[in-house]
mmCIF file of N, CA and C in Angstrom:
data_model
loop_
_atom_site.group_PDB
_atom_site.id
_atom_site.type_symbol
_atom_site.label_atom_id
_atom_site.label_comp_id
_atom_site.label_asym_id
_atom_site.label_seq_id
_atom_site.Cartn_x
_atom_site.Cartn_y
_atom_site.Cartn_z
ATOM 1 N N UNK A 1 6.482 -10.302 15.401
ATOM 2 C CA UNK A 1 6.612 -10.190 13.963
ATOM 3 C C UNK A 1 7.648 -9.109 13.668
ATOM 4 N N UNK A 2 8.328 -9.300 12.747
ATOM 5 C CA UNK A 2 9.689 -8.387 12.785
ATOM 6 C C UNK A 2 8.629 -7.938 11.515
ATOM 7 N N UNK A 3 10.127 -6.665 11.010
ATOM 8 C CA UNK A 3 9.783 -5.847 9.861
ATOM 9 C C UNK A 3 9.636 -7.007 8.432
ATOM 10 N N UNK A 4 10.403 -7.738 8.241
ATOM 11 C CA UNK A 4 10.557 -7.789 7.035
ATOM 12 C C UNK A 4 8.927 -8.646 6.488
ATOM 13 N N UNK A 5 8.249 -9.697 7.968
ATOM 14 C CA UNK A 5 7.324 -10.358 8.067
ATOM 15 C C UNK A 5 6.510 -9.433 7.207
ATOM 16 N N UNK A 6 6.007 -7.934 8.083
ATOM 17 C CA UNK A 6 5.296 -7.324 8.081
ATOM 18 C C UNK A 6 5.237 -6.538 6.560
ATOM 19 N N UNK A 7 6.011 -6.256 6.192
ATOM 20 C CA UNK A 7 6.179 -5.923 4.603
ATOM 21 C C UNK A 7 6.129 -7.222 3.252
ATOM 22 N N UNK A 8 5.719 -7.823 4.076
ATOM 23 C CA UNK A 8 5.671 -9.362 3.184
ATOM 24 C C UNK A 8 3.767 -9.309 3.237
ATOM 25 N N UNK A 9 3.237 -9.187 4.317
ATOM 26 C CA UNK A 9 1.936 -9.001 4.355
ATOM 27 C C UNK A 9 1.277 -7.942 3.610
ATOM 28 N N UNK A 10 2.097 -6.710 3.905
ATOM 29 C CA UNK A 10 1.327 -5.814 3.474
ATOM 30 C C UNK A 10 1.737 -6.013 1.782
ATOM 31 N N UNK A 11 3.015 -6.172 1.107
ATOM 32 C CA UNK A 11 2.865 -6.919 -0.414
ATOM 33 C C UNK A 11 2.234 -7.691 -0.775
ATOM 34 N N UNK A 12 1.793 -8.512 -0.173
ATOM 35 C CA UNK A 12 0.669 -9.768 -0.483
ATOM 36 C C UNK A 12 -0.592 -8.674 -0.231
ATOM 37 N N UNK A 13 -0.417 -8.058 -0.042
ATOM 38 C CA UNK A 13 -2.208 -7.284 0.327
ATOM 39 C C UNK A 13 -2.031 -5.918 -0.257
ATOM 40 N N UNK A 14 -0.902 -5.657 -1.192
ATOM 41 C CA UNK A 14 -1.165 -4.810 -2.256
ATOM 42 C C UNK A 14 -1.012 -3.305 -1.023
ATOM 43 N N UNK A 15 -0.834 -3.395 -0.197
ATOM 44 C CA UNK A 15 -0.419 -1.923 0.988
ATOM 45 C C UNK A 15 1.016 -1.515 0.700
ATOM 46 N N UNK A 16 0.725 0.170 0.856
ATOM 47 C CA UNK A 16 2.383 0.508 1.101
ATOM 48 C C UNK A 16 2.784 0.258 2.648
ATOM 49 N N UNK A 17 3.898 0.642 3.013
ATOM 50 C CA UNK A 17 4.524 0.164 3.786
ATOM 51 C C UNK A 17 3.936 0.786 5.401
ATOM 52 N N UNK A 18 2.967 1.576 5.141
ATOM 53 C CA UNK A 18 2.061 2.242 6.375
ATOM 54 C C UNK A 18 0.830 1.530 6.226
ATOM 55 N N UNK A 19 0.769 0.368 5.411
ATOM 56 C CA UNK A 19 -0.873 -0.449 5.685
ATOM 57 C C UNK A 19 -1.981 -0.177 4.983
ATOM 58 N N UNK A 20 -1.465 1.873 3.950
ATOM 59 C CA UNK A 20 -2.420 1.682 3.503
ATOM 60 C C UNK A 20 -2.690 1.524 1.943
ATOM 61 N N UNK A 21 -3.888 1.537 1.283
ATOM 62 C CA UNK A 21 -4.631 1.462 0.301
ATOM 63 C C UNK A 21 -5.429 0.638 0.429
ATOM 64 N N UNK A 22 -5.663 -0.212 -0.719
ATOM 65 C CA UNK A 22 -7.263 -1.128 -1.233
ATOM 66 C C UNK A 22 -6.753 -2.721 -1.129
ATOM 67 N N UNK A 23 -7.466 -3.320 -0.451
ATOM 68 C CA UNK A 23 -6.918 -5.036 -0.541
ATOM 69 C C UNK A 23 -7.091 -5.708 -1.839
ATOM 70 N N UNK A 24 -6.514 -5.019 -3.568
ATOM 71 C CA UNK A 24 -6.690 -5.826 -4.457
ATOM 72 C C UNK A 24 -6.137 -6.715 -4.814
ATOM 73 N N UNK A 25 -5.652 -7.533 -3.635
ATOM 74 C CA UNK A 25 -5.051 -8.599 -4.261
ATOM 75 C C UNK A 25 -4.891 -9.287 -2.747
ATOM 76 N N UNK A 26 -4.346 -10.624 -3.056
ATOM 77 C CA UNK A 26 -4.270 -11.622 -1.461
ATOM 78 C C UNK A 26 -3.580 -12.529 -2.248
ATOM 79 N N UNK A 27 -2.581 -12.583 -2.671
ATOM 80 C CA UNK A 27 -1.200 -13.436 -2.491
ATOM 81 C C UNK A 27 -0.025 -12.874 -2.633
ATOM 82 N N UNK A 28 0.992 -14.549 -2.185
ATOM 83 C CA UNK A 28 2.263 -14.144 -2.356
ATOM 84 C C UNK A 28 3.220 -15.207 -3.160
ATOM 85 N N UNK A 29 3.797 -15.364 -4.225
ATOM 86 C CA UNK A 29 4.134 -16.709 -4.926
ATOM 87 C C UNK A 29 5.717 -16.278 -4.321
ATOM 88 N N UNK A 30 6.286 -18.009 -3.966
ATOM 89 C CA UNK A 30 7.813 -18.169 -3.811
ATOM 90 C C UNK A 30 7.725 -19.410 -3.767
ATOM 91 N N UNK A 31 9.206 -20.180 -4.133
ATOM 92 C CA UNK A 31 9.334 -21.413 -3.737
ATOM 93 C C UNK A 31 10.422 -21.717 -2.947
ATOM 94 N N UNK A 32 10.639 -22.776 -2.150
ATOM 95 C CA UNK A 32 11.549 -23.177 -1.700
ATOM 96 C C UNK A 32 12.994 -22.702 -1.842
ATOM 97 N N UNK A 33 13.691 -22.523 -1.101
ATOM 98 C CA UNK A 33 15.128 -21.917 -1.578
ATOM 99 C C UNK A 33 15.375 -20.215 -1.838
ATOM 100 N N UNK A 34 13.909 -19.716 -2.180
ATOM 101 C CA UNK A 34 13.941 -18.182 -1.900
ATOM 102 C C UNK A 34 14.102 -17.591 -1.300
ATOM 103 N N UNK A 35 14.611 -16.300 -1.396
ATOM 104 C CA UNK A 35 14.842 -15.856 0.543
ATOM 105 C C UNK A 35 13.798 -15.356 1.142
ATOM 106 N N UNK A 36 12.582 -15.867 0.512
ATOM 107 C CA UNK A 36 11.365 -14.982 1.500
ATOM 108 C C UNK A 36 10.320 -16.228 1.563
ATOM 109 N N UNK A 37 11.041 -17.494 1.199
ATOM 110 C CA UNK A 37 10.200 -18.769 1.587
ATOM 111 C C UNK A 37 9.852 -19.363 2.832
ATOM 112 N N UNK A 38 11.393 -19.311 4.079
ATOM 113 C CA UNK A 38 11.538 -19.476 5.292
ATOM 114 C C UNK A 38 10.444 -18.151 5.846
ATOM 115 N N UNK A 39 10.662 -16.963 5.316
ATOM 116 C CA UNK A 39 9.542 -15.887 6.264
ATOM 117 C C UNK A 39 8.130 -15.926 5.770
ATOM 118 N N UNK A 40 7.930 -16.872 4.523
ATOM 119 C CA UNK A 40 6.670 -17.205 4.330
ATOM 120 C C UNK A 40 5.742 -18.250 5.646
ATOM 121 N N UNK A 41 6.384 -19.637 5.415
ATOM 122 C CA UNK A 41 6.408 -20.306 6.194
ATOM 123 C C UNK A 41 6.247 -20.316 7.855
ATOM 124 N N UNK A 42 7.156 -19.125 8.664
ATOM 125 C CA UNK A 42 6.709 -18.580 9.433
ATOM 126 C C UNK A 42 5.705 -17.829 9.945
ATOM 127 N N UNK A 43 5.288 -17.240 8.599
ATOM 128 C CA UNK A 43 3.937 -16.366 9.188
ATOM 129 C C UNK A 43 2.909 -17.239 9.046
ATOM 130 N N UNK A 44 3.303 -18.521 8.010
ATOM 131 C CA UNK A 44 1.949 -19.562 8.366
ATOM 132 C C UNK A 44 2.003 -20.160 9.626
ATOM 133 N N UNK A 45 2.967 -20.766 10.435
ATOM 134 C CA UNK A 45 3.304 -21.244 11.500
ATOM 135 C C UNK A 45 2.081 -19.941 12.245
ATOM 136 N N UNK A 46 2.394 -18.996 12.275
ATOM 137 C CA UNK A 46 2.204 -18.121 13.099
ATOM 138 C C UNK A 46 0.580 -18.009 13.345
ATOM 139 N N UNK A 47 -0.591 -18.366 11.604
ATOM 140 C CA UNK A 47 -1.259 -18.001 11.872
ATOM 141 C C UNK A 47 -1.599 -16.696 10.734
ATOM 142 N N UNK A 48 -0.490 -16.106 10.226
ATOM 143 C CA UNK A 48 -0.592 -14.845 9.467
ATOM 144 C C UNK A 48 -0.928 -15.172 7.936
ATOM 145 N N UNK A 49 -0.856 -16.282 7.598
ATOM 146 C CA UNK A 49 -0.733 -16.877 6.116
ATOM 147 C C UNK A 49 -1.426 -18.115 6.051
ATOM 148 N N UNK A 50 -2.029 -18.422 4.751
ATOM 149 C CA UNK A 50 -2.084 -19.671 4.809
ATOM 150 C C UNK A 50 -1.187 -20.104 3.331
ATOM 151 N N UNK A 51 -1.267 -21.727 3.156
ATOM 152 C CA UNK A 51 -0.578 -22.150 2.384
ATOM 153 C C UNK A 51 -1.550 -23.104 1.018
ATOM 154 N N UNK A 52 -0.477 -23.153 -0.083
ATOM 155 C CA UNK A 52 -0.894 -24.223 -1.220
ATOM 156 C C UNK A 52 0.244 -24.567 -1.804
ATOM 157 N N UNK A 53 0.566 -25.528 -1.088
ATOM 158 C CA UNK A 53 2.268 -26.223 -2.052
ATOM 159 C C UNK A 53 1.848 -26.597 -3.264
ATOM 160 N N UNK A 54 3.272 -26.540 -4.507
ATOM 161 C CA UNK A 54 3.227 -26.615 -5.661
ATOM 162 C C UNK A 54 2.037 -25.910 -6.005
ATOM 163 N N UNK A 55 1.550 -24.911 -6.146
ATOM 164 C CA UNK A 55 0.639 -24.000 -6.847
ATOM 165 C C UNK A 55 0.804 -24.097 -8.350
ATOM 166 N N UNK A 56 -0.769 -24.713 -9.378
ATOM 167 C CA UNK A 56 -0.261 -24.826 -10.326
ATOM 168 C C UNK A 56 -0.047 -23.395 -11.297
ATOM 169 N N UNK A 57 -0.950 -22.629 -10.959
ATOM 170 C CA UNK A 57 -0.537 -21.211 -11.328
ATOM 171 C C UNK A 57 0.465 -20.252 -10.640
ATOM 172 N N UNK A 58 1.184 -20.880 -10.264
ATOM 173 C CA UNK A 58 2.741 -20.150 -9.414
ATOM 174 C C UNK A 58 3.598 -21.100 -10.153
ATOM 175 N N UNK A 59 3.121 -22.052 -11.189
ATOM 176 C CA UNK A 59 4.309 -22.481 -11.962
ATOM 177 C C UNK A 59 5.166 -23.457 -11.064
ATOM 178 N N UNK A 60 4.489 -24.496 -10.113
ATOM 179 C CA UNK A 60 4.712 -25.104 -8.867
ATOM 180 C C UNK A 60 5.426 -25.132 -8.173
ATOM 181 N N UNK A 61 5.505 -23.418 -7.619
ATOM 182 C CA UNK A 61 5.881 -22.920 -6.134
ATOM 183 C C UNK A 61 4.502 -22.565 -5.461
ATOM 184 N N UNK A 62 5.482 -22.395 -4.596
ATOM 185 C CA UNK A 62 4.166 -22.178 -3.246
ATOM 186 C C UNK A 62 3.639 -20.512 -3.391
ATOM 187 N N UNK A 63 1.929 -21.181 -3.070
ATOM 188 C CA UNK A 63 1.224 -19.878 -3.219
ATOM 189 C C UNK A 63 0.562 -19.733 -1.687
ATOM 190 N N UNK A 64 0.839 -18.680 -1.285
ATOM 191 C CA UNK A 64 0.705 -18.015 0.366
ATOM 192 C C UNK A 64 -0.704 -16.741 0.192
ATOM 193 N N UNK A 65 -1.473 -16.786 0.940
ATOM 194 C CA UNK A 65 -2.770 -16.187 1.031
ATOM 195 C C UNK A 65 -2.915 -15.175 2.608
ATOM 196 N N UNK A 66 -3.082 -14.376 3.059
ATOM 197 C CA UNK A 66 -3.210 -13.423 3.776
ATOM 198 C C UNK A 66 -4.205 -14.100 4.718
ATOM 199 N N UNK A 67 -4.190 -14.573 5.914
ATOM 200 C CA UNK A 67 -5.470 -14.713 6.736
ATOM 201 C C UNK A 67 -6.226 -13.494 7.360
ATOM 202 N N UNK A 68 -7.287 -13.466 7.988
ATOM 203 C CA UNK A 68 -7.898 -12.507 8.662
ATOM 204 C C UNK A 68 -6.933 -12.449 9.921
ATOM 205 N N UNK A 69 -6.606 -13.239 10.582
ATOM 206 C CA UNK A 69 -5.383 -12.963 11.928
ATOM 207 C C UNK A 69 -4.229 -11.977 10.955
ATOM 208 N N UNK A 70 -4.003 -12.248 9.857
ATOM 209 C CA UNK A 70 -2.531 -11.648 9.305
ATOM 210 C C UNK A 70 -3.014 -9.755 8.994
ATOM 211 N N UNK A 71 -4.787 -10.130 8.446
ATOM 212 C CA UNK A 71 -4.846 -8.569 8.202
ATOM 213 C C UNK A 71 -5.313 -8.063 9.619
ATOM 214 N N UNK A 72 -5.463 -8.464 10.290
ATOM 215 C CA UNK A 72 -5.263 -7.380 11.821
ATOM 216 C C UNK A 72 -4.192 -7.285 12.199
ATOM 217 N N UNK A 73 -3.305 -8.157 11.696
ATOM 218 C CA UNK A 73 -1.675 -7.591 11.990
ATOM 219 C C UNK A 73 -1.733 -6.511 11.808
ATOM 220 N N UNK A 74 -1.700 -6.970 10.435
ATOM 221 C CA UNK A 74 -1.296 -5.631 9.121
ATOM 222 C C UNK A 74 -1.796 -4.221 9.810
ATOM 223 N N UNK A 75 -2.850 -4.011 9.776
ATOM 224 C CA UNK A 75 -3.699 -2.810 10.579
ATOM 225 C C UNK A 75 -3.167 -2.716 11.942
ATOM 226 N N UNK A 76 -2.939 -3.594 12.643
ATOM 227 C CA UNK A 76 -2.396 -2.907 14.151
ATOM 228 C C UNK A 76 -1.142 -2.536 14.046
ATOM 229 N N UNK A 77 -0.102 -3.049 13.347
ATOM 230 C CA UNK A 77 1.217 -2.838 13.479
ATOM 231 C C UNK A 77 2.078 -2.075 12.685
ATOM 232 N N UNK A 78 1.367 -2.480 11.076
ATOM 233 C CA UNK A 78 2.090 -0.535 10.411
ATOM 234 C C UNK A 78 1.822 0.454 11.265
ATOM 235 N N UNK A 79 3.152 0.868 10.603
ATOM 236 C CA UNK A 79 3.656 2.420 11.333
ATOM 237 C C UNK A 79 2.309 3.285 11.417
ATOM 238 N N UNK A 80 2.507 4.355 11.708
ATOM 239 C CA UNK A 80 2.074 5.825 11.169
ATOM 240 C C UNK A 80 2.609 6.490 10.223
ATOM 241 N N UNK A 81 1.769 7.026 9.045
ATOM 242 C CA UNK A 81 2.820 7.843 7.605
ATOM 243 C C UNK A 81 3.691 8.817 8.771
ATOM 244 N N UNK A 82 4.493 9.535 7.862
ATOM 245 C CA UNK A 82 5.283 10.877 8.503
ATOM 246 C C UNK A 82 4.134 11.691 7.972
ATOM 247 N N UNK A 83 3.974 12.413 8.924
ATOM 248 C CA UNK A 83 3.380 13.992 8.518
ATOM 249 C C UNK A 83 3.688 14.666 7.829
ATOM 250 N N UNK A 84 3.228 15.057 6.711
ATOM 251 C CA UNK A 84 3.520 16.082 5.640
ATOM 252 C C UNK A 84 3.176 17.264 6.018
ATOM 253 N N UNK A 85 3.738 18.263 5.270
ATOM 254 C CA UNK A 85 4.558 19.567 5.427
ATOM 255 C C UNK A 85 2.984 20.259 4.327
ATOM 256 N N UNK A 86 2.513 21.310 5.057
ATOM 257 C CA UNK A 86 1.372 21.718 3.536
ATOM 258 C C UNK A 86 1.811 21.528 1.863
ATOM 259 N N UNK A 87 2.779 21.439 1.976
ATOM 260 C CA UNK A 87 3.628 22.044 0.426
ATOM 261 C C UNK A 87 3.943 20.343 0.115
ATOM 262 N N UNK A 88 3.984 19.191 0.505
ATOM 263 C CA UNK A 88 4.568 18.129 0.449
ATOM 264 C C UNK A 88 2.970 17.330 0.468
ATOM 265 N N UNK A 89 1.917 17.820 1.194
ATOM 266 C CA UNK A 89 0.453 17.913 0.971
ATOM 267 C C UNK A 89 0.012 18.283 -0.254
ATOM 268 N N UNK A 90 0.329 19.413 -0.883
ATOM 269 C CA UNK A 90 -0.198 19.685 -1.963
ATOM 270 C C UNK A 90 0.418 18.875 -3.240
ATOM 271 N N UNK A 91 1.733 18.246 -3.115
ATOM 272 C CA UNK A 91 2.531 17.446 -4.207
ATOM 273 C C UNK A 91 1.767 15.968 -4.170
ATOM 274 N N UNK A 92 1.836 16.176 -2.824
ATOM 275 C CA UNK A 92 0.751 14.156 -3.050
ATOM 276 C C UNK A 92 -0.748 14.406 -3.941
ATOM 277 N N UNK A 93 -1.148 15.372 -3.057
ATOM 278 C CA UNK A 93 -2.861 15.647 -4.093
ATOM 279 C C UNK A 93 -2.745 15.537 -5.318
ATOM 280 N N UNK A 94 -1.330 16.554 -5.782
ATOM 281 C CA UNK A 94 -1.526 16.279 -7.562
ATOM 282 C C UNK A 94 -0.986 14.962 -7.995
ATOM 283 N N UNK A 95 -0.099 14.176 -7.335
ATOM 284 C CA UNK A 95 0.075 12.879 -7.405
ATOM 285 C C UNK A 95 -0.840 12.166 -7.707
ATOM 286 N N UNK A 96 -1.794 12.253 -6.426
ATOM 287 C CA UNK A 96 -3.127 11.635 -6.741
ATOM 288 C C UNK A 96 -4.090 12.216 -7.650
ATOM 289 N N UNK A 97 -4.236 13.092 -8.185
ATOM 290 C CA UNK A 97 -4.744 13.852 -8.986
ATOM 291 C C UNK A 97 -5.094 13.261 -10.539
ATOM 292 N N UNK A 98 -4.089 12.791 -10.715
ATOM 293 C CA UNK A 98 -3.246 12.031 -11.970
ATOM 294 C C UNK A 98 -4.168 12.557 -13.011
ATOM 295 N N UNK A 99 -3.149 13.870 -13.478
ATOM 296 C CA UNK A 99 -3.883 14.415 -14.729
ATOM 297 C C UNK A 99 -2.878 14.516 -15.659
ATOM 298 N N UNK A 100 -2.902 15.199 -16.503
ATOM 299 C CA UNK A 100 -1.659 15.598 -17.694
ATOM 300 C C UNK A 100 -1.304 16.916 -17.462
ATOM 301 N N UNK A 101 -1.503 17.704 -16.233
ATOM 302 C CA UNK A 101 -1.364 19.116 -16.211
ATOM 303 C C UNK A 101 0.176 18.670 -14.963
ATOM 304 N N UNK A 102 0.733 19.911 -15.274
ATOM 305 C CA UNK A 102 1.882 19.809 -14.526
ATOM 306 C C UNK A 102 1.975 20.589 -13.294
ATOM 307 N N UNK A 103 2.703 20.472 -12.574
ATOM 308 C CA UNK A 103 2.894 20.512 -11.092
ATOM 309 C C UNK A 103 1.745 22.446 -10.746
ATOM 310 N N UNK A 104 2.657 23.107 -11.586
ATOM 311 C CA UNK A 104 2.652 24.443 -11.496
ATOM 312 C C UNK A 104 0.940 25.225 -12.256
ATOM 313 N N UNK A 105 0.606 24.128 -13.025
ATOM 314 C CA UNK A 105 -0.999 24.232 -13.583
ATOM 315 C C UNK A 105 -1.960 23.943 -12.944
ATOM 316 N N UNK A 106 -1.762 22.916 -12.344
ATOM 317 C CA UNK A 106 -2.405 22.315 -11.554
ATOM 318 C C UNK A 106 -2.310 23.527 -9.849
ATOM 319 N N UNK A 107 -1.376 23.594 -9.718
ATOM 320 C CA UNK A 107 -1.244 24.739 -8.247
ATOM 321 C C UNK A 107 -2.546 25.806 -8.654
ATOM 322 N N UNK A 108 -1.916 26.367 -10.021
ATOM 323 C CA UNK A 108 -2.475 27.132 -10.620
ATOM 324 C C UNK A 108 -4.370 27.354 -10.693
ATOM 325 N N UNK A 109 -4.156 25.810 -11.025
ATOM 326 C CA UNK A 109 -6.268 25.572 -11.596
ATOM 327 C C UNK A 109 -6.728 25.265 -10.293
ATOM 328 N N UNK A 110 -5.990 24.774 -8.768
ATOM 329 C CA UNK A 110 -6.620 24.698 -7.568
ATOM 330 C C UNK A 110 -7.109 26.279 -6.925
ATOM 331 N N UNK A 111 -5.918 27.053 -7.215
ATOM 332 C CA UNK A 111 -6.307 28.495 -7.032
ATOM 333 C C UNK A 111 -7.259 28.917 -6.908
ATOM 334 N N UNK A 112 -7.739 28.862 -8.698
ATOM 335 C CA UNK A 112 -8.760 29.213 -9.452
ATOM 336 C C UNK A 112 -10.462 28.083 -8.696
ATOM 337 N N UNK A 113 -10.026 27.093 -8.853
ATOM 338 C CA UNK A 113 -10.896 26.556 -7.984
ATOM 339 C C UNK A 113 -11.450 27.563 -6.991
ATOM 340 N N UNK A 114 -10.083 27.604 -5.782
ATOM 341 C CA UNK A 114 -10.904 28.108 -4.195
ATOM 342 C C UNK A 114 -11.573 29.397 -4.610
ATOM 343 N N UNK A 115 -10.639 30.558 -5.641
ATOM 344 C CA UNK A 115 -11.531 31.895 -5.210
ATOM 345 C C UNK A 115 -12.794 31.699 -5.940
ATOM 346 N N UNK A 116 -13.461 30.621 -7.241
ATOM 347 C CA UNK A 116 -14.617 30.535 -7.376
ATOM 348 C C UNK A 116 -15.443 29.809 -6.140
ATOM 349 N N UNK A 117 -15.073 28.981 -5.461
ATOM 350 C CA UNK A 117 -15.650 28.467 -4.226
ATOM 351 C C UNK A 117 -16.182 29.579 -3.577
ATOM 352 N N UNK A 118 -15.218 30.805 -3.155
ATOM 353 C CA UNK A 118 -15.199 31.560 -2.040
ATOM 354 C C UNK A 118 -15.768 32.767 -2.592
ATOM 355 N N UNK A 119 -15.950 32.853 -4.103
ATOM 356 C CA UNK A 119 -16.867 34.340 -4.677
ATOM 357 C C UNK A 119 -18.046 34.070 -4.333
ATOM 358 N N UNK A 120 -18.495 32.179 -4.625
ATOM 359 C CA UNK A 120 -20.033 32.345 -4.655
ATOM 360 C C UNK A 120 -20.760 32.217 -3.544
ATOM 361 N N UNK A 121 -19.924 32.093 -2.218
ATOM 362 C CA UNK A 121 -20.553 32.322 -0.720
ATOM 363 C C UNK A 121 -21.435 33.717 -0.351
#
């Protein structure tokens, strides 16, 4: 399975490009003549996909579905993330954080967090 296969799976399965997050979703719509119809097709050949020609809710292109062989791909063969740096650690948290406070408030209110953690020991 080359790269581009493998990023076709993990888009149909809603993953970034390291495999991870939540499986909310299991398709992939294209039709014929697309350039990701031939690498659809292949991963069904393969086993990684299955198929539904003319899909009437794909507006009758083909709708492609993730098999259980395709999500153990997925899981064995993404990469590993790169390792983050503490400081490149703390930018994803507030990423994920997703508040309305900004980078430097948020540093700020984690602070405040640990030394109340660490007064009441």
């Amino acid at each position: 399975m080359d790269s581009k296969h493998l990023h076709i799976l993990q888009h149909s399965l809603g993953l970034d490009q390291y495999g991870r997050g939540t499986f909310y979703r299991n398709h992939f719509v294209t039709g014929e003549g697309s350039s990701d119809h031939a690498d659809c097709m292949a991963l069904v050949e393969a086993g990684y996909m299955g198929i539904r020609k003319n899909h009437p809710l794909a507006g009758g292109d083909d709708g492609f579905w993730v098999t259980e062989a395709g999500k153990r791909a997925v899981r064995e063969r993404s990469p590993s993330p790169p390792r983050l740096t503490r400081d490149q650690q703390r930018y994803q948290e507030w990423l994920n954080y997703d508040s309305s406070m900004s980078f430097i408030d948020y540093l700020k209110w984690k602070s405040r967090q640990r030394q109340q953690i660490g007064g009441a020991i």
